[in-house]
mmCIF file of C-alpha atoms in Angstrom:
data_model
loop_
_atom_site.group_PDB
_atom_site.id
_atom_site.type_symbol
_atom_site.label_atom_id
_atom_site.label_comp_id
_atom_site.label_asym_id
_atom_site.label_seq_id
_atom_site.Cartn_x
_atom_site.Cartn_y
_atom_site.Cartn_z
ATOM 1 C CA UNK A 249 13.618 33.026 161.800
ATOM 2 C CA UNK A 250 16.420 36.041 161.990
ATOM 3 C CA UNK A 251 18.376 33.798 164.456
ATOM 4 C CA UNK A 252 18.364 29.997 165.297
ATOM 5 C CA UNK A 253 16.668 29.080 169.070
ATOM 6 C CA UNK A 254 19.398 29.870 171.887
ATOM 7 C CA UNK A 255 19.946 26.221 173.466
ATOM 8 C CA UNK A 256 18.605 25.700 176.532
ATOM 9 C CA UNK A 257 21.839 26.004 178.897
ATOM 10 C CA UNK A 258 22.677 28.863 177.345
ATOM 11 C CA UNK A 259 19.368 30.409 178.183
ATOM 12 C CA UNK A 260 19.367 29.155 181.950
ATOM 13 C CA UNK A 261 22.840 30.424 181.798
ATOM 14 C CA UNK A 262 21.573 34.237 181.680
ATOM 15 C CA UNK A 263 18.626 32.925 183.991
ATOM 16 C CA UNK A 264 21.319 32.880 186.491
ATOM 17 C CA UNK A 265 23.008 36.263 186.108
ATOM 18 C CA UNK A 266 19.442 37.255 186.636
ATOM 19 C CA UNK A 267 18.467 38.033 183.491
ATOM 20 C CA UNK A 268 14.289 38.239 182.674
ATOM 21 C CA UNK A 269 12.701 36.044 180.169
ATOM 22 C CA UNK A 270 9.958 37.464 177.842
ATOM 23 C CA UNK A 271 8.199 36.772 175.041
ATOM 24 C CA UNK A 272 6.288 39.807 172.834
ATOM 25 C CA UNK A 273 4.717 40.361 169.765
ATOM 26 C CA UNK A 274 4.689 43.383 167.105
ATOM 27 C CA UNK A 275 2.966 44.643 164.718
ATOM 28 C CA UNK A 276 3.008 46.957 162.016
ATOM 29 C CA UNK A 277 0.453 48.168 159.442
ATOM 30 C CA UNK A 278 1.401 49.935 156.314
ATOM 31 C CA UNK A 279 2.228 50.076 152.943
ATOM 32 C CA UNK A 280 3.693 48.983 150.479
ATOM 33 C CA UNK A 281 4.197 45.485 151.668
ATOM 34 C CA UNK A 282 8.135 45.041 151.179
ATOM 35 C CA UNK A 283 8.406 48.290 153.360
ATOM 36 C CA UNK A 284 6.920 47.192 156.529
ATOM 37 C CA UNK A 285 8.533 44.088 156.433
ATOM 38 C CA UNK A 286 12.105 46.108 156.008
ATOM 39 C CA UNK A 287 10.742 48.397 158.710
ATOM 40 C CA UNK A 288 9.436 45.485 161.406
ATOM 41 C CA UNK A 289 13.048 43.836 160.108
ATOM 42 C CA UNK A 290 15.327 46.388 160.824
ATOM 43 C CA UNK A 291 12.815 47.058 164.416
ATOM 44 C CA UNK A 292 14.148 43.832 165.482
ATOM 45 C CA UNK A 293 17.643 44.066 164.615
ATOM 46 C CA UNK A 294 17.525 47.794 166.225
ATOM 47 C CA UNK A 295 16.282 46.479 169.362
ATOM 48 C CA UNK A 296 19.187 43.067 169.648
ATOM 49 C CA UNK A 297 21.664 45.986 169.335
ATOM 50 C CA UNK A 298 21.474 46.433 172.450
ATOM 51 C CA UNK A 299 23.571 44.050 174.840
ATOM 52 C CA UNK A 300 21.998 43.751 177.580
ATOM 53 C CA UNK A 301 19.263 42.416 175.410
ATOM 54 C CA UNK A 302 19.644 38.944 174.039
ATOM 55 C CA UNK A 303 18.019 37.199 170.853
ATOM 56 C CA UNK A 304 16.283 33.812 171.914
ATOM 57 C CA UNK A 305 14.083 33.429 168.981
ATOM 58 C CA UNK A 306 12.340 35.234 166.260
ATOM 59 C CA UNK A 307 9.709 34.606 163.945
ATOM 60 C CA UNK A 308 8.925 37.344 161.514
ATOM 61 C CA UNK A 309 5.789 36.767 159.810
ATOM 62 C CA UNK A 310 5.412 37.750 156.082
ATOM 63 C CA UNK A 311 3.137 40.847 155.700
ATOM 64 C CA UNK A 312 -0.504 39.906 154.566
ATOM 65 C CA UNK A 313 -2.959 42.036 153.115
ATOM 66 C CA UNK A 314 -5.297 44.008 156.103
ATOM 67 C CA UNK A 315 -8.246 42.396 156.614
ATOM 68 C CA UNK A 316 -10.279 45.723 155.603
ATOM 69 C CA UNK A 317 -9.266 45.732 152.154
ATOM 70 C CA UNK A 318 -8.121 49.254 152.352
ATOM 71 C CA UNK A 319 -4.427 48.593 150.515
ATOM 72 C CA UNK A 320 -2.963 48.253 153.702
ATOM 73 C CA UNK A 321 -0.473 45.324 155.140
ATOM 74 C CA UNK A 322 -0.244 43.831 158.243
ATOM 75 C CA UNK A 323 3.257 42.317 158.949
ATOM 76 C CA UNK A 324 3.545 40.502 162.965
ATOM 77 C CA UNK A 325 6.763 39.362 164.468
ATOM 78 C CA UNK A 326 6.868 37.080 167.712
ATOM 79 C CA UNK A 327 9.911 36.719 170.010
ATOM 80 C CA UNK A 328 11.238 35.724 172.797
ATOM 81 C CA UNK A 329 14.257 38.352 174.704
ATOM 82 C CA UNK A 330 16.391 37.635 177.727
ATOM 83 C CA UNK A 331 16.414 41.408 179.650
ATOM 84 C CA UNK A 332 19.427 42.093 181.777
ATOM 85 C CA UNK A 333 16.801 44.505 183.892
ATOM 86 C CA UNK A 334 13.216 45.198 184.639
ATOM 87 C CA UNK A 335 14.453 48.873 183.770
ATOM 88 C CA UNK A 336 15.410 47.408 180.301
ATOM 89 C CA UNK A 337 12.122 45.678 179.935
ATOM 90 C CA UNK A 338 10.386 48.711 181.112
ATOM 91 C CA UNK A 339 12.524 50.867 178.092
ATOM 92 C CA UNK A 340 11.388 48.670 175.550
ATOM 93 C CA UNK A 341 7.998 48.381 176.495
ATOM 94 C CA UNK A 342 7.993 52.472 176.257
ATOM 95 C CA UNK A 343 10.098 53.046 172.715
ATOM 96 C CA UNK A 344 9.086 49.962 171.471
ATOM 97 C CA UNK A 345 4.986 49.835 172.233
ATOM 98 C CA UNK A 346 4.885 46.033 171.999
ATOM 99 C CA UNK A 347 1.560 44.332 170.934
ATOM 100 C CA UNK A 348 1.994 42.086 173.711
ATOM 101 C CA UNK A 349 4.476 41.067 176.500
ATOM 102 C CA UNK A 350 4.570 38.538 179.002
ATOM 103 C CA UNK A 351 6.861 36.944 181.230
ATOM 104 C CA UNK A 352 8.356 33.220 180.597
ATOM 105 C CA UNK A 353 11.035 33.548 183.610
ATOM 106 C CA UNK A 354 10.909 33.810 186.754
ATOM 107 C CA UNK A 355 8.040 32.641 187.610
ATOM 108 C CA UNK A 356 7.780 35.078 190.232
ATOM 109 C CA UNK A 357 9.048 38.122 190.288
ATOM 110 C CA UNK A 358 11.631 39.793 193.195
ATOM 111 C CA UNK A 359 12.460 43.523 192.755
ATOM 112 C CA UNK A 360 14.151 46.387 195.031
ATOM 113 C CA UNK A 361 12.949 49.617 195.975
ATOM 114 C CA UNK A 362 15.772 50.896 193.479
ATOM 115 C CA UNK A 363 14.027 48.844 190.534
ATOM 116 C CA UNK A 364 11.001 49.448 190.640
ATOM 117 C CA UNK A 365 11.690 53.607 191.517
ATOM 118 C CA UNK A 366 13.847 53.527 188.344
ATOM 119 C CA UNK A 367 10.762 51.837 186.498
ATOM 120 C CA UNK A 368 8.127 54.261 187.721
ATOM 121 C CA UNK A 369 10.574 57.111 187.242
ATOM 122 C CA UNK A 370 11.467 56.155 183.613
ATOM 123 C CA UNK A 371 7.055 56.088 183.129
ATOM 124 C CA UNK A 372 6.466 58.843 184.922
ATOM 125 C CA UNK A 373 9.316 60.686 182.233
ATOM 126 C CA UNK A 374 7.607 59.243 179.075
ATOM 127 C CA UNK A 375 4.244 59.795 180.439
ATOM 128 C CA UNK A 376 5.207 63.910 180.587
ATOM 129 C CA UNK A 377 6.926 63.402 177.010
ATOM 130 C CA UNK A 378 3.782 62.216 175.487
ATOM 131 C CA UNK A 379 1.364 65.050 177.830
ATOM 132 C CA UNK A 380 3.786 67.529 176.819
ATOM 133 C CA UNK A 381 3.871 66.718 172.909
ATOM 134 C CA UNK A 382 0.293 66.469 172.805
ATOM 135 C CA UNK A 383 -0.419 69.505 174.648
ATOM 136 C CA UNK A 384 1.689 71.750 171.929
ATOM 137 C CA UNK A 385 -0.169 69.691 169.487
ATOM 138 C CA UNK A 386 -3.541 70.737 170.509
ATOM 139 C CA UNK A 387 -2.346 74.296 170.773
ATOM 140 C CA UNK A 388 -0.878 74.236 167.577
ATOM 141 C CA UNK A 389 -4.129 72.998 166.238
ATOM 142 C CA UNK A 390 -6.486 75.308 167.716
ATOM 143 C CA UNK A 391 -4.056 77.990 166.039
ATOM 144 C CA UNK A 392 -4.872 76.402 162.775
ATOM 145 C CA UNK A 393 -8.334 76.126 163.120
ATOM 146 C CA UNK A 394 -8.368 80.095 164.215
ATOM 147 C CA UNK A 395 -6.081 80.980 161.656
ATOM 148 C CA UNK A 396 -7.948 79.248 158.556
ATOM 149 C CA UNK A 397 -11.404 80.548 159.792
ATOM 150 C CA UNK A 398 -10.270 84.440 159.832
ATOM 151 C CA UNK A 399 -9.390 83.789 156.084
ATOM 152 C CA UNK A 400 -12.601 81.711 155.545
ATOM 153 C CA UNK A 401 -14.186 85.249 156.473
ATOM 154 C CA UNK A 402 -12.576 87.042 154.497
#
């Protein structure tokens, strides 16, 4: 555990400034094993630098050998966040790419026509990052491939 449990009146606390409750899961595959667990360490710490996210509990799992035998490591964190917004939940679910995510409190979920704009928005944004990016990347690639077979004829 990076942090001991929040008590459970400081938790309802933030439940009733409105803050979200989740709970998510990472993972992250690489090698060697000491450097993904630095990595998925200083993830998490990244991540609680933000205030209006708040630390309720964190397990970081030590990194175990993948199951494929190929060298690599697997090392999974679980944790549970208190989100000041649905926008902020909807940032970290976008830089973060969580394994997982779901949602302890409320139980049900009230937004306005601001939030949930603001959510879609923020998507829609990240959605034309990633077209974008892989649209210069394909590009750049068929270059390549052009490229390397005029010398292959030569």
């Amino acid at each position: 555990n990076m942090v001991d449990r929040l008590d459970k009146d400081t938790i309802e606390n933030y439940y009733s400034k409105g803050y979200l409750h989740i709970r998510s899961t990472v993972t992250i595959i690489g090698r060697p094993k000491e450097h993904i667990e630095d990595t998925l360490s200083k993830y998490l710490e990244k991540l609680f630098e933000d205030n209006s996210i708040v630390s309720v509990q964190v397990d970081l799992f030590e990194a175990k050998e993948s199951e494929t035998n190929d060298g690599f490591y697997e090392c999974f964190a679980e944790f549970e966040a208190l989100f000041e917004t649905l926008d902020k939940v909807t940032q970290f679910v976008m830089n973060y790419l969580p394994g997982t995510i779901e949602f302890i409190y409320p139980q049900k979920l009230e937004f306005s026509n601001l939030d949930v704009n603001t959510m879609f928005t923020n998507l829609l944004l990240k959605f034309h990052q990633v077209d974008r990016a892989l649209k210069v990347q394909i590009l750049e690639n068929k270059k390549l491939k052009k490229e390397a077979n005029i010398e292959e004829q030569n």
